[in-house]
Short mmCIF file of C-alpha atoms in Angstrom, two decimals:
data_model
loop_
_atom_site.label_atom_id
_atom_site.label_comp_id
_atom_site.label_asym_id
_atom_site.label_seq_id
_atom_site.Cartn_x
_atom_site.Cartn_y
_atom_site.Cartn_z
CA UNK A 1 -41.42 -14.60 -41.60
CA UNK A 2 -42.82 -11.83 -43.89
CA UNK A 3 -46.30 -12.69 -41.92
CA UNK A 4 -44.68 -11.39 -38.75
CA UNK A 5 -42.93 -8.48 -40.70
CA UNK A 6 -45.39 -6.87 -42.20
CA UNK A 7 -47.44 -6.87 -38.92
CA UNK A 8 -44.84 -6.00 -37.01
CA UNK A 9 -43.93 -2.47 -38.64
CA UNK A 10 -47.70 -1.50 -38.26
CA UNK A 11 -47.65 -2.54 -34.74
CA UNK A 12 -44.50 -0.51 -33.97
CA UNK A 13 -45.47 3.14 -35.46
CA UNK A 14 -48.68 2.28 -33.34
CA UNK A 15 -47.41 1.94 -30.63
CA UNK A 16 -45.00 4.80 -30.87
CA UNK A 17 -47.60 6.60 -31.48
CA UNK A 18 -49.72 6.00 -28.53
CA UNK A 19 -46.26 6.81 -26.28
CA UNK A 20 -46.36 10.14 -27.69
CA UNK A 21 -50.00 11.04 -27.13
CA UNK A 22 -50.81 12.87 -24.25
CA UNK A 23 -54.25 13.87 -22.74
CA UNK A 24 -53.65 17.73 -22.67
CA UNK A 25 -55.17 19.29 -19.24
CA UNK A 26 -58.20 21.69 -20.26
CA UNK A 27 -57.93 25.39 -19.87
CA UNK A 28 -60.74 25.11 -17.11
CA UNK A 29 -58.85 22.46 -14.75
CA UNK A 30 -55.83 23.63 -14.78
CA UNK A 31 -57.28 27.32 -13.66
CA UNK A 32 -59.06 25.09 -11.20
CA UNK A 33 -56.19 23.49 -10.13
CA UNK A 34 -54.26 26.85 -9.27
CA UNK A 35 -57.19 28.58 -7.80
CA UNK A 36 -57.14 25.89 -5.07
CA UNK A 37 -53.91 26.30 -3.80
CA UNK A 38 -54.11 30.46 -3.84
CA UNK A 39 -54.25 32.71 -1.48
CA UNK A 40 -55.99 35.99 -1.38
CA UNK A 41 -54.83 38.72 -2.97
CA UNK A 42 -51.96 40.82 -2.63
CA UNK A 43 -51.10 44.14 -3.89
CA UNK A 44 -47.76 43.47 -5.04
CA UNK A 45 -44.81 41.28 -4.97
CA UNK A 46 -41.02 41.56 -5.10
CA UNK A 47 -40.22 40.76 -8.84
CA UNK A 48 -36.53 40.92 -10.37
CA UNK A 49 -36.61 39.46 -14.33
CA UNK A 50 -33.41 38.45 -13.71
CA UNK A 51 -34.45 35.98 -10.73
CA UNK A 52 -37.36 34.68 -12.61
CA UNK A 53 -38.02 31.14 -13.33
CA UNK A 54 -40.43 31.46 -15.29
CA UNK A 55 -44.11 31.28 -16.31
CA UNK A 56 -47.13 29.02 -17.33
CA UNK A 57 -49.88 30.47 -19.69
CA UNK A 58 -53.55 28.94 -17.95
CA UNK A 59 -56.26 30.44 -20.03
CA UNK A 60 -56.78 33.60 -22.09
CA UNK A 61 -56.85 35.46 -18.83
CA UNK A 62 -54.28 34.07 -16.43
CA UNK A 63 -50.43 33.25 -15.98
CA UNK A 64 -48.84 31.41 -13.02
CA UNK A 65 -45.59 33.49 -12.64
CA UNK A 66 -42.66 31.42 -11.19
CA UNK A 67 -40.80 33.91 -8.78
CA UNK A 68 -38.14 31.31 -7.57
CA UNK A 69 -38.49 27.72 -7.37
CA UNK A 70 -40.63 27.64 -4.91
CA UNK A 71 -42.18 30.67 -4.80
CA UNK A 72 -45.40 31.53 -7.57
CA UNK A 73 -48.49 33.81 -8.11
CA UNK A 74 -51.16 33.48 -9.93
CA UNK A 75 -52.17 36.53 -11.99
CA UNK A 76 -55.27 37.79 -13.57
CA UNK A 77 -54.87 39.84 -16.39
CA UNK A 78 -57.71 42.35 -17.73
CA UNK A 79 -57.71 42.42 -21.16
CA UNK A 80 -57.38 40.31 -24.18
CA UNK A 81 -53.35 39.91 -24.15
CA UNK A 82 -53.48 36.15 -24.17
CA UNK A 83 -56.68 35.60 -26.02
CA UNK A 84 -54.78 34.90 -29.36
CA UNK A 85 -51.91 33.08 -27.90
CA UNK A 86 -51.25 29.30 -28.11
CA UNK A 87 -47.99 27.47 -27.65
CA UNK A 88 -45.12 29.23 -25.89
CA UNK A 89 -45.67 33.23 -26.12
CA UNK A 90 -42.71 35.42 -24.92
CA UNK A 91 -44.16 37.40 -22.16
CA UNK A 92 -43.06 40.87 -20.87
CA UNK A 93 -43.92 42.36 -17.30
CA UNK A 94 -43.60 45.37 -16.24
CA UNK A 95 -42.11 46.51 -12.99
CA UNK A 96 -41.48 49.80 -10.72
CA UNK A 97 -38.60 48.94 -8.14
CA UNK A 98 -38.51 45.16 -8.51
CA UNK A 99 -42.01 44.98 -7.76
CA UNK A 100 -45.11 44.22 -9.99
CA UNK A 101 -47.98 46.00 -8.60
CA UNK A 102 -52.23 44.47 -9.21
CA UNK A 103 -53.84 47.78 -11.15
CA UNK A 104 -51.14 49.34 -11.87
CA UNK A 105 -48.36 46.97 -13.79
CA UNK A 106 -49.00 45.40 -17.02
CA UNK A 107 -48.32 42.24 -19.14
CA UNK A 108 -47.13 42.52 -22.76
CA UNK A 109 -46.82 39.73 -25.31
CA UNK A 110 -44.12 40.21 -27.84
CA UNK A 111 -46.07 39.29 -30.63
CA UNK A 112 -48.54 41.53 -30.03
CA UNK A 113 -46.99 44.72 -30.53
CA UNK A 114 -48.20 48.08 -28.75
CA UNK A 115 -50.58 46.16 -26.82
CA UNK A 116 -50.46 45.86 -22.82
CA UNK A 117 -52.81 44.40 -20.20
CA UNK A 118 -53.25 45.77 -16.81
CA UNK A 119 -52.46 42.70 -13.98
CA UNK A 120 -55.77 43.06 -12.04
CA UNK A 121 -54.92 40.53 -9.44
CA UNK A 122 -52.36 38.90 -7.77
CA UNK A 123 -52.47 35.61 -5.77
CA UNK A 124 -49.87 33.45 -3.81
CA UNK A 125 -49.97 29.78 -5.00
CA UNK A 126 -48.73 27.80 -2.09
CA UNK A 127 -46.86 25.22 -4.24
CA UNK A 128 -45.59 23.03 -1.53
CA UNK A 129 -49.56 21.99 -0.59
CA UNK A 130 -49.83 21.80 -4.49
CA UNK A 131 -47.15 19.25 -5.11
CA UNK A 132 -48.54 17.21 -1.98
CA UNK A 133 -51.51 16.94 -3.46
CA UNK A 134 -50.97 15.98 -6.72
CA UNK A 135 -48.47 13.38 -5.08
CA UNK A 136 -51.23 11.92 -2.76
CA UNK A 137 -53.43 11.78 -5.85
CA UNK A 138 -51.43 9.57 -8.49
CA UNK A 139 -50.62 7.47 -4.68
CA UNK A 140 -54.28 6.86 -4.38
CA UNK A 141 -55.43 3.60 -6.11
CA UNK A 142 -57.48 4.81 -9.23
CA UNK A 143 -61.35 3.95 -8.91
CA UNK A 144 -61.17 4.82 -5.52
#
């Protein structure tokens, strides 16, 4: 019984540990992954901080912004705001009559204080296409 014991605990934390490892998506597909369901670019959007969902930090130079729940843009951001943030940074966006505006509003991270970056662009992500694709995918028989 001690046989089974003492290869049992070793067994368990491995396997615990393998649940809680997860592949983390690369900087570079997930960008990929938005670009593909954007649109072109718009000047501005409506924007109330209030309403908002949300956001998702995609590389050192772009943020999904989540509007409402179905409704998200993709924006570029020209400078180095995000290049030194990793984890879960507290974002601040700036707005002129519940709209953000591409050249003119700007992106601050909290931690970073008395800096800004400009929002250079400003792309739809159609969602709904987004979500039907990934649901097709992991439906598709892998190998194929």
């Amino acid at each position: 019984m001690k046989r089974i014991q003492t290869f049992a605990v070793p067994m368990l934390a491995l396997l615990a540990m393998t649940a809680c490892a997860t592949t983390r998506e690369s900087d570079a597909d997930k960008l990929t992954r938005y670009t593909a369901f954007a649109g072109p670019p718009v000047a501005s959007i409506r924007y109330g901080s209030a309403g908002s969902q949300g956001f998702d930090v995609v590389d050192d130079r772009h943020v999904v912004l989540d509007v409402r729940p179905r409704e998200a843009y993709l924006l570029r951001i020209d400078g180095p705001c995000l290049a030194y943030e990793r984890g879960s940074p507290t974002l601040g966006i700036s707005s002129q009559f519940g709209r953000i505006s591409a050249g003119f509003d700007r992106v601050t991270v909290a931690s970073q204080r008395g800096m800004s970056c400009i929002i250079g662009q400003i792309r739809p992500v159609d969602l709904r296409a987004m979500r039907a694709a990934e649901k097709a995918s992991a439906a598709q028989p892998s190998g194929t």
